mmCIF file of C-alpha atoms and ligand atoms in Angstrom:
data_model
loop_
_atom_site.group_PDB
_atom_site.id
_atom_site.type_symbol
_atom_site.label_atom_id
_atom_site.label_comp_id
_atom_site.label_asym_id
_atom_site.label_seq_id
_atom_site.Cartn_x
_atom_site.Cartn_y
_atom_site.Cartn_z
ATOM 1 C CA UNK A 1 0.000 0.000 0.000
ATOM 2 C CA UNK A 2 1.347 3.427 -0.932
ATOM 3 C CA UNK A 3 1.005 5.202 2.428
ATOM 4 C CA UNK A 4 2.275 8.760 2.219
ATOM 5 C CA UNK A 5 2.106 10.256 5.684
ATOM 6 C CA UNK A 6 0.119 10.693 8.876
ATOM 7 C CA UNK A 7 -2.739 12.874 7.612
ATOM 8 C CA UNK A 8 -4.426 13.630 10.916
ATOM 9 C CA UNK A 9 -5.246 12.389 14.400
ATOM 10 C CA UNK A 10 -8.947 12.380 15.280
ATOM 11 C CA UNK A 11 -9.843 13.302 18.848
ATOM 12 C CA UNK A 12 -13.326 12.859 20.266
ATOM 13 C CA UNK A 13 -14.439 15.837 22.343
ATOM 14 C CA UNK A 14 -17.714 16.648 24.046
ATOM 15 C CA UNK A 15 -17.702 20.225 22.724
ATOM 16 C CA UNK A 16 -15.277 21.787 20.247
ATOM 17 C CA UNK A 17 -15.777 25.184 21.903
ATOM 18 C CA UNK A 18 -14.717 23.732 25.248
ATOM 19 C CA UNK A 19 -11.697 21.936 23.720
ATOM 20 C CA UNK A 20 -10.277 24.924 21.823
ATOM 21 C CA UNK A 21 -8.755 26.629 24.884
ATOM 22 C CA UNK A 22 -6.496 23.568 25.236
ATOM 23 C CA UNK A 23 -5.633 22.843 21.595
ATOM 24 C CA UNK A 24 -5.503 26.447 20.432
ATOM 25 C CA UNK A 25 -4.854 28.366 23.627
ATOM 26 C CA UNK A 26 -2.396 26.083 25.446
ATOM 27 C CA UNK A 27 -0.857 24.041 22.599
ATOM 28 C CA UNK A 28 -0.843 26.845 20.056
ATOM 29 C CA UNK A 29 -2.469 25.066 17.114
ATOM 30 C CA UNK A 30 -4.283 27.373 14.677
ATOM 31 C CA UNK A 31 -7.960 26.684 14.036
ATOM 32 C CA UNK A 32 -8.199 26.135 10.284
ATOM 33 C CA UNK A 33 -11.965 25.736 10.100
ATOM 34 C CA UNK A 34 -15.016 23.927 11.403
ATOM 35 C CA UNK A 35 -17.109 21.729 9.145
ATOM 36 C CA UNK A 36 -20.159 19.594 9.739
ATOM 37 C CA UNK A 37 -20.175 16.141 8.130
ATOM 38 C CA UNK A 38 -23.857 15.210 8.266
ATOM 39 C CA UNK A 39 -23.340 11.612 7.124
ATOM 40 C CA UNK A 40 -21.008 10.981 10.103
ATOM 41 C CA UNK A 41 -23.124 13.036 12.508
ATOM 42 C CA UNK A 42 -20.113 15.101 13.524
ATOM 43 C CA UNK A 43 -18.767 18.603 13.568
ATOM 44 C CA UNK A 44 -15.019 18.648 12.906
ATOM 45 C CA UNK A 45 -12.428 21.294 13.684
ATOM 46 C CA UNK A 46 -9.161 21.052 11.760
ATOM 47 C CA UNK A 47 -5.958 22.338 13.304
ATOM 48 C CA UNK A 48 -2.861 21.964 11.117
ATOM 49 C CA UNK A 49 0.478 21.030 12.644
ATOM 50 C CA UNK A 50 3.324 20.609 10.143
ATOM 51 C CA UNK A 51 2.169 18.273 7.374
ATOM 52 C CA UNK A 52 -0.511 16.786 9.601
ATOM 53 C CA UNK A 53 -3.567 17.991 11.455
ATOM 54 C CA UNK A 54 -5.406 17.490 14.686
ATOM 55 C CA UNK A 55 -9.101 16.823 13.988
ATOM 56 C CA UNK A 56 -11.451 17.541 16.881
ATOM 57 C CA UNK A 57 -14.706 15.605 16.570
ATOM 58 C CA UNK A 58 -17.935 16.647 18.277
ATOM 59 C CA UNK A 59 -21.046 14.579 17.773
ATOM 60 C CA UNK A 60 -24.229 16.200 16.499
ATOM 61 C CA UNK A 61 -26.280 13.178 17.581
ATOM 62 C CA UNK A 62 -25.841 10.978 20.676
ATOM 63 C CA UNK A 63 -26.466 7.939 18.428
ATOM 64 C CA UNK A 64 -23.684 8.893 16.016
ATOM 65 C CA UNK A 65 -20.304 7.105 16.079
ATOM 66 C CA UNK A 66 -18.584 9.820 18.134
ATOM 67 C CA UNK A 67 -21.526 10.067 20.539
ATOM 68 C CA UNK A 68 -21.361 6.321 21.142
ATOM 69 C CA UNK A 69 -17.571 6.413 21.471
ATOM 70 C CA UNK A 70 -17.684 9.127 24.154
ATOM 71 C CA UNK A 71 -20.509 7.364 25.998
ATOM 72 C CA UNK A 72 -18.399 4.176 26.122
ATOM 73 C CA UNK A 73 -14.872 5.509 26.569
ATOM 74 C CA UNK A 74 -15.035 9.219 27.281
ATOM 75 C CA UNK A 75 -13.141 11.915 25.427
ATOM 76 C CA UNK A 76 -9.783 11.096 23.886
ATOM 77 C CA UNK A 77 -7.905 9.834 20.841
ATOM 78 C CA UNK A 78 -10.398 8.301 18.407
ATOM 79 C CA UNK A 79 -8.469 7.427 15.241
ATOM 80 C CA UNK A 80 -5.276 7.800 13.244
ATOM 81 C CA UNK A 81 -5.641 8.766 9.596
ATOM 82 C CA UNK A 82 -3.037 7.828 7.010
ATOM 83 C CA UNK A 83 -2.881 9.577 3.654
ATOM 84 C CA UNK A 84 -2.756 7.106 0.793
ATOM 85 C CA UNK A 85 -2.043 7.841 -2.849
ATOM 86 C CA UNK A 86 -5.033 5.843 -4.106
ATOM 87 C CA UNK A 87 -7.749 4.706 -1.707
ATOM 88 C CA UNK A 88 -9.408 2.359 -4.214
ATOM 89 C CA UNK A 89 -6.146 0.494 -4.700
ATOM 90 C CA UNK A 90 -5.485 0.497 -0.954
ATOM 91 C CA UNK A 91 -8.901 -1.031 -0.169
ATOM 92 C CA UNK A 92 -8.520 -3.628 -2.929
ATOM 93 C CA UNK A 93 -5.143 -4.621 -1.500
ATOM 94 C CA UNK A 94 -6.514 -4.892 2.048
ATOM 95 C CA UNK A 95 -9.412 -7.055 0.841
ATOM 96 C CA UNK A 96 -6.942 -9.336 -0.954
ATOM 97 C CA UNK A 97 -5.068 -9.686 2.336
ATOM 98 C CA UNK A 98 -8.281 -10.476 4.202
ATOM 99 C CA UNK A 99 -8.059 -7.388 6.429
ATOM 100 C CA UNK A 100 -11.359 -6.624 8.154
ATOM 101 C CA UNK A 101 -12.786 -3.275 7.041
ATOM 102 C CA UNK A 102 -15.544 -1.014 8.347
ATOM 103 C CA UNK A 103 -15.900 0.611 4.909
ATOM 104 C CA UNK A 104 -15.677 -1.666 1.874
ATOM 105 C CA UNK A 105 -15.919 1.366 -0.399
ATOM 106 C CA UNK A 106 -14.697 4.937 0.173
ATOM 107 C CA UNK A 107 -17.023 7.640 1.406
ATOM 108 C CA UNK A 108 -16.649 11.383 1.692
ATOM 109 C CA UNK A 109 -15.158 12.938 4.801
ATOM 110 C CA UNK A 110 -14.379 16.477 5.905
ATOM 111 C CA UNK A 111 -12.528 18.660 3.418
ATOM 112 C CA UNK A 112 -13.772 16.614 0.455
ATOM 113 C CA UNK A 113 -11.388 13.757 1.254
ATOM 114 C CA UNK A 114 -12.280 10.188 0.295
ATOM 115 C CA UNK A 115 -11.997 8.076 3.414
ATOM 116 C CA UNK A 116 -12.463 4.519 4.662
ATOM 117 C CA UNK A 117 -11.975 2.947 8.073
ATOM 118 C CA UNK A 118 -10.166 -0.300 8.827
ATOM 119 C CA UNK A 119 -11.751 -2.312 11.647
ATOM 120 C CA UNK A 120 -9.850 -1.867 14.938
ATOM 121 C CA UNK A 121 -9.943 -5.653 15.419
ATOM 122 C CA UNK A 122 -7.545 -5.841 12.439
ATOM 123 C CA UNK A 123 -5.089 -3.330 13.901
ATOM 124 C CA UNK A 124 -4.697 -4.277 17.543
ATOM 125 C CA UNK A 125 -7.398 -1.954 18.811
ATOM 126 C CA UNK A 126 -6.466 1.200 16.874
ATOM 127 C CA UNK A 127 -9.118 2.702 14.622
ATOM 128 C CA UNK A 128 -7.290 3.539 11.374
ATOM 129 C CA UNK A 129 -8.696 5.789 8.674
ATOM 130 C CA UNK A 130 -7.324 5.823 5.149
ATOM 131 C CA UNK A 131 -7.631 9.153 3.461
ATOM 132 C CA UNK A 132 -7.076 10.273 -0.126
ATOM 133 C CA UNK A 133 -7.048 13.963 -0.930
ATOM 134 C CA UNK A 134 -7.108 15.448 -4.391
HETATM 135 ZN ZN1 ZN B 1 -10.488 11.535 10.483
#
């Protein structure tokens, strides 16, 4: 798989507004923008750091994936996202290798990226997102 870099780290927060004083105020990351991804039932805040970003995730629905994650585990690191050159090729390769996937086909994420999640059972408990950006 042609994996290019760590694209972003997704962090589940109860409220983006309440998390910004830490990530922006204490750690000095610039807020690049906030976007709602209706399909995922989340609001995301992107904060670039070098070639990567911190992605704060706030649920817009308690039944959404981030709402369920926080209910079960509390706030904290949710996923690692790796930039791949070609997500269709990456998913085909993973299927060939029998790797368990959450998304068999790519869907659209924040910033117009095409994304897909690998099942954490296939990665030792880490939720991994693959991400292709134009
Ligand atoms: Zn992400």
